[in-house]
PDB file of C-alpha atoms in Angstrom:
ATOM      1  CA  MET Z 559       4.050 -13.862   8.476  1.00  0.00           C
ATOM      2  CA  GLU Z 560       3.140 -11.195   5.923  1.00  0.00           C
ATOM      3  CA  VAL Z 561       3.486  -7.603   7.075  1.00  0.00           C
ATOM      4  CA  LEU Z 562       0.647  -5.289   6.038  1.00  0.00           C
ATOM      5  CA  SER Z 563       0.605  -1.578   6.705  1.00  0.00           C
ATOM      6  CA  GLN Z 564      -1.842   1.160   7.575  1.00  0.00           C
ATOM      7  CA  GLY Z 565      -1.705   4.798   8.630  1.00  0.00           C
ATOM      8  CA  LYS Z 566       1.309   6.892   7.672  1.00  0.00           C
ATOM      9  CA  ALA Z 567       4.148   4.907   6.160  1.00  0.00           C
ATOM     10  CA  ALA Z 568       7.463   5.402   4.381  1.00  0.00           C
ATOM     11  CA  VAL Z 569       6.803   3.949   0.929  1.00  0.00           C
ATOM     12  CA  TYR Z 570       9.590   3.018  -1.491  1.00  0.00           C
ATOM     13  CA  GLU Z 571       8.165   4.084  -4.859  1.00  0.00           C
ATOM     14  CA  GLU Z 572      11.168   4.252  -7.200  1.00  0.00           C
ATOM     15  CA  PRO Z 573      14.883   3.330  -7.053  1.00  0.00           C
ATOM     16  CA  THR Z 574      16.212   6.908  -6.962  1.00  0.00           C
ATOM     17  CA  GLY Z 575      17.641   6.911  -3.448  1.00  0.00           C
ATOM     18  CA  PRO Z 576      15.952   8.713  -0.546  1.00  0.00           C
ATOM     19  CA  ALA Z 577      13.987  10.892  -3.013  1.00  0.00           C
ATOM     20  CA  GLY Z 578      12.177   7.718  -4.111  1.00  0.00           C
ATOM     21  CA  VAL Z 579      10.760   7.197  -0.603  1.00  0.00           C
ATOM     22  CA  ARG Z 580       7.627   9.152   0.219  1.00  0.00           C
ATOM     23  CA  ILE Z 581       5.347   9.381   3.241  1.00  0.00           C
ATOM     24  CA  ARG Z 582       1.909   8.087   2.265  1.00  0.00           C
ATOM     25  CA  GLU Z 583      -1.352   7.377   4.047  1.00  0.00           C
ATOM     26  CA  ARG Z 584      -2.284   3.687   3.968  1.00  0.00           C
ATOM     27  CA  PRO Z 585      -5.791   2.267   4.550  1.00  0.00           C
ATOM     28  CA  ARG Z 586      -6.462  -0.089   7.447  1.00  0.00           C
ATOM     29  CA  THR Z 587      -6.633  -3.693   6.290  1.00  0.00           C
ATOM     30  CA  GLU Z 588      -7.509  -6.936   7.990  1.00  0.00           C
ATOM     31  CA  PRO Z 589      -4.900  -9.683   7.864  1.00  0.00           C
ATOM     32  CA  LYS Z 590      -4.976 -12.203   5.038  1.00  0.00           C
ATOM     33  CA  PRO Z 591      -5.255 -15.895   5.958  1.00  0.00           C
ATOM     34  CA  GLY Z 592      -2.295 -16.809   8.148  1.00  0.00           C
ATOM     35  CA  ALA Z 593      -1.160 -13.174   8.493  1.00  0.00           C
ATOM     36  CA  VAL Z 594      -0.951 -10.700  11.372  1.00  0.00           C
ATOM     37  CA  ALA Z 595      -1.815  -6.973  11.487  1.00  0.00           C
ATOM     38  CA  VAL Z 596       0.464  -4.946  13.772  1.00  0.00           C
ATOM     39  CA  ALA Z 597      -0.226  -1.434  15.077  1.00  0.00           C
ATOM     40  CA  ILE Z 598       3.280   0.041  14.826  1.00  0.00           C
ATOM     41  CA  GLN Z 599       4.339   2.019  17.892  1.00  0.00           C
ATOM     42  CA  ALA Z 600       7.877   2.844  16.726  1.00  0.00           C
ATOM     43  CA  ALA Z 601       9.764   2.450  13.448  1.00  0.00           C
ATOM     44  CA  SER Z 602      12.957   3.717  11.903  1.00  0.00           C
ATOM     45  CA  ILE Z 603      14.701   3.849   8.562  1.00  0.00           C
ATOM     46  CA  ASN Z 604      18.180   2.297   8.589  1.00  0.00           C
ATOM     47  CA  HIS Z 605      20.968   1.487   6.131  1.00  0.00           C
ATOM     48  CA  LEU Z 606      19.072  -1.537   4.755  1.00  0.00           C
ATOM     49  CA  ASP Z 607      16.179   0.731   3.806  1.00  0.00           C
ATOM     50  CA  LEU Z 608      18.584   3.124   2.084  1.00  0.00           C
ATOM     51  CA  TRP Z 609      20.085   0.260   0.058  1.00  0.00           C
ATOM     52  CA  LEU Z 610      16.565  -0.696  -0.946  1.00  0.00           C
ATOM     53  CA  ALA Z 611      15.799   2.908  -1.930  1.00  0.00           C
ATOM     54  CA  HIS Z 612      18.805   2.825  -4.257  1.00  0.00           C
ATOM     55  CA  GLY Z 613      17.534  -0.373  -5.905  1.00  0.00           C
ATOM     56  CA  ALA Z 614      20.127  -2.668  -4.305  1.00  0.00           C
ATOM     57  CA  GLN Z 615      17.555  -5.127  -2.914  1.00  0.00           C
ATOM     58  CA  ARG Z 616      15.265  -7.520  -4.770  1.00  0.00           C
ATOM     59  CA  VAL Z 617      12.093  -5.638  -3.897  1.00  0.00           C
ATOM     60  CA  THR Z 618       9.620  -4.255  -6.398  1.00  0.00           C
ATOM     61  CA  PRO Z 619       8.033  -0.881  -5.586  1.00  0.00           C
ATOM     62  CA  PRO Z 620       5.747   0.256  -4.182  1.00  0.00           C
ATOM     63  CA  ARG Z 621       6.679  -1.236  -0.823  1.00  0.00           C
ATOM     64  CA  VAL Z 622       6.375   0.054   2.728  1.00  0.00           C
ATOM     65  CA  ILE Z 623       9.844   0.171   4.267  1.00  0.00           C
ATOM     66  CA  ALA Z 624      11.299   0.477   7.767  1.00  0.00           C
ATOM     67  CA  ALA Z 625      13.512  -2.459   8.661  1.00  0.00           C
ATOM     68  CA  ASP Z 626      13.206  -1.736  12.363  1.00  0.00           C
ATOM     69  CA  GLY Z 627       9.853  -1.606  14.070  1.00  0.00           C
ATOM     70  CA  ALA Z 628       7.901  -2.563  17.162  1.00  0.00           C
ATOM     71  CA  GLY Z 629       4.225  -2.587  17.952  1.00  0.00           C
ATOM     72  CA  VAL Z 630       1.185  -4.476  19.170  1.00  0.00           C
ATOM     73  CA  VAL Z 631      -0.740  -7.157  17.284  1.00  0.00           C
ATOM     74  CA  HIS Z 632      -4.019  -5.544  16.193  1.00  0.00           C
ATOM     75  CA  ALA Z 633      -5.588  -8.593  14.493  1.00  0.00           C
ATOM     76  CA  SER Z 634      -4.361 -12.093  13.786  1.00  0.00           C
ATOM     77  CA  ASP Z 635      -5.285 -15.059  11.634  1.00  0.00           C
ATOM     78  CA  ASP Z 636      -2.228 -16.959  12.887  1.00  0.00           C
ATOM     79  CA  PRO Z 637      -2.747 -19.041  16.048  1.00  0.00           C
ATOM     80  CA  ALA Z 638       0.791 -18.223  17.233  1.00  0.00           C
ATOM     81  CA  TRP Z 639      -0.127 -14.531  17.648  1.00  0.00           C
ATOM     82  CA  LYS Z 640      -3.079 -12.893  19.406  1.00  0.00           C
ATOM     83  CA  PRO Z 641      -4.304  -9.284  19.617  1.00  0.00           C
ATOM     84  CA  GLY Z 642      -2.401  -7.427  22.309  1.00  0.00           C
ATOM     85  CA  ASP Z 643       0.874  -9.338  21.825  1.00  0.00           C
ATOM     86  CA  GLU Z 644       3.853  -6.968  21.783  1.00  0.00           C
ATOM     87  CA  VAL Z 645       6.150  -7.678  18.835  1.00  0.00           C
ATOM     88  CA  VAL Z 646       9.403  -6.585  17.227  1.00  0.00           C
ATOM     89  CA  LEU Z 647       9.374  -6.811  13.429  1.00  0.00           C
ATOM     90  CA  PHE Z 648      12.030  -8.680  11.487  1.00  0.00           C
ATOM     91  CA  PRO Z 649      10.923  -8.147   7.889  1.00  0.00           C
ATOM     92  CA  THR Z 650      12.940 -10.379   5.637  1.00  0.00           C
ATOM     93  CA  LEU Z 651      12.398 -12.257   2.413  1.00  0.00           C
ATOM     94  CA  CYS Z 652      13.598 -15.766   3.140  1.00  0.00           C
ATOM     95  CA  CYS Z 653      12.290 -19.299   3.578  1.00  0.00           C
ATOM     96  CA  TRP Z 654      13.901 -20.051   6.997  1.00  0.00           C
ATOM     97  CA  GLU Z 655      14.417 -23.648   5.807  1.00  0.00           C
ATOM     98  CA  CYS Z 656      17.247 -23.720   3.217  1.00  0.00           C
ATOM     99  CA  GLU Z 657      20.933 -24.281   3.994  1.00  0.00           C
ATOM    100  CA  TRP Z 658      21.621 -20.509   4.083  1.00  0.00           C
ATOM    101  CA  CYS Z 659      18.715 -19.718   6.396  1.00  0.00           C
ATOM    102  CA  ARG Z 660      19.608 -22.535   8.795  1.00  0.00           C
ATOM    103  CA  ALA Z 661      23.168 -21.158   8.902  1.00  0.00           C
ATOM    104  CA  GLY Z 662      21.930 -17.667   9.822  1.00  0.00           C
ATOM    105  CA  GLU Z 663      22.761 -16.280   6.365  1.00  0.00           C
ATOM    106  CA  ASN Z 664      19.177 -15.486   5.360  1.00  0.00           C
ATOM    107  CA  VAL Z 665      20.327 -12.630   3.096  1.00  0.00           C
ATOM    108  CA  LYS Z 666      21.699 -15.333   0.761  1.00  0.00           C
ATOM    109  CA  CYS Z 667      18.376 -17.214   0.565  1.00  0.00           C
ATOM    110  CA  ALA Z 668      17.148 -17.723  -3.000  1.00  0.00           C
ATOM    111  CA  SER Z 669      13.451 -17.713  -1.998  1.00  0.00           C
TER     112      SER Z 669
END
């Protein structure tokens, strides 16, 4: 599932630490094919986001950050999710199928 963003968001813009994260207004978007749009009700910045802000993750700016979040599905093009579903976000860059992902070590995934 791809995570899109709208409204106010913490955006990682450059790898300079917390100073490289800025609050920006994001336009509302409809989900791409197979994706879900979530209206975030609560989010927080944690140590993973700070590592990212220092350039320690394989993420190219600009990117909305907040590793912890919860909300309600606003729109969905994925049959597994429907508008109104309450969700907790687990944003990660992994395939969920390789040896590392199957072992619960998704941070080591090469995808």
